[in-house]
Amino acid sequence: MGRRDYRHREPKKPKKDAKKISPVTLIPTPIQVEVIGKRKKKREEVEGEEE
């Protein structure tokens, strides 16, 4: 008798605990970024435009 042909079948899903990727490898070290805030209009200019 012949054996079953498994070549065209999908592989089984891995178990939940089989391969867990540690979060350290996923998150690289943060890069220092300089944050530039938006500049607000001066009070004098805003009041002058309303009149």
GROMACS .gro file of C-alpha atoms in nm:
model
   51
    1MET     CA    1   0.000   0.000   0.000
    2GLY     CA    2   0.116   0.352  -0.074
    3ARG     CA    3   0.180   0.616   0.185
    4ARG     CA    4  -0.008   0.946   0.200
    5ASP     CA    5   0.129   1.238  -0.001
    6TYR     CA    6   0.169   1.537   0.234
    7ARG     CA    7   0.344   1.764  -0.017
    8HIS     CA    8   0.036   1.964  -0.118
    9ARG     CA    9  -0.106   2.009   0.232
   10GLU     CA   10  -0.068   2.321   0.446
   11PRO     CA   11   0.160   2.288   0.749
   12LYS     CA   12   0.000   2.277   1.093
   13LYS     CA   13  -0.021   2.598   1.295
   14PRO     CA   14   0.253   2.636   1.557
   15LYS     CA   15   0.153   2.609   1.923
   16LYS     CA   16   0.098   2.936   2.113
   17ASP     CA   17   0.405   2.884   2.330
   18ALA     CA   18   0.626   2.751   2.051
   19LYS     CA   19   0.799   3.072   1.940
   20LYS     CA   20   0.740   3.392   2.131
   21ILE     CA   21   0.934   3.694   2.009
   22SER     CA   22   1.066   3.894   2.301
   23PRO     CA   23   0.947   4.257   2.302
   24VAL     CA   24   1.306   4.376   2.333
   25THR     CA   25   1.385   4.262   1.978
   26LEU     CA   26   1.071   4.427   1.835
   27ILE     CA   27   1.123   4.777   1.979
   28PRO     CA   28   1.452   4.944   1.883
   29THR     CA   29   1.601   5.206   2.111
   30PRO     CA   30   1.426   5.543   2.067
   31ILE     CA   31   1.613   5.811   1.875
   32GLN     CA   32   1.649   6.157   2.030
   33VAL     CA   33   1.419   6.393   1.838
   34GLU     CA   34   1.388   6.766   1.894
   35VAL     CA   35   1.026   6.879   1.913
   36ILE     CA   36   0.946   7.224   1.776
   37GLY     CA   37   0.616   7.365   1.900
   38LYS     CA   38   0.380   7.574   1.690
   39ARG     CA   39   0.421   7.947   1.734
   40LYS     CA   40   0.111   8.132   1.843
   41LYS     CA   41   0.023   8.476   1.711
   42LYS     CA   42   0.106   8.764   1.940
   43ARG     CA   43  -0.183   8.919   2.134
   44GLU     CA   44  -0.121   9.261   1.977
   45GLU     CA   45  -0.159   9.130   1.621
   46VAL     CA   46  -0.480   8.937   1.699
   47GLU     CA   47  -0.644   9.236   1.870
   48GLY     CA   48  -0.548   9.469   1.585
   49GLU     CA   49  -0.713   9.249   1.321
   50GLU     CA   50  -1.046   9.228   1.506
   51GLU     CA   51  -1.101   9.606   1.516
   0.00000   0.00000   0.00000
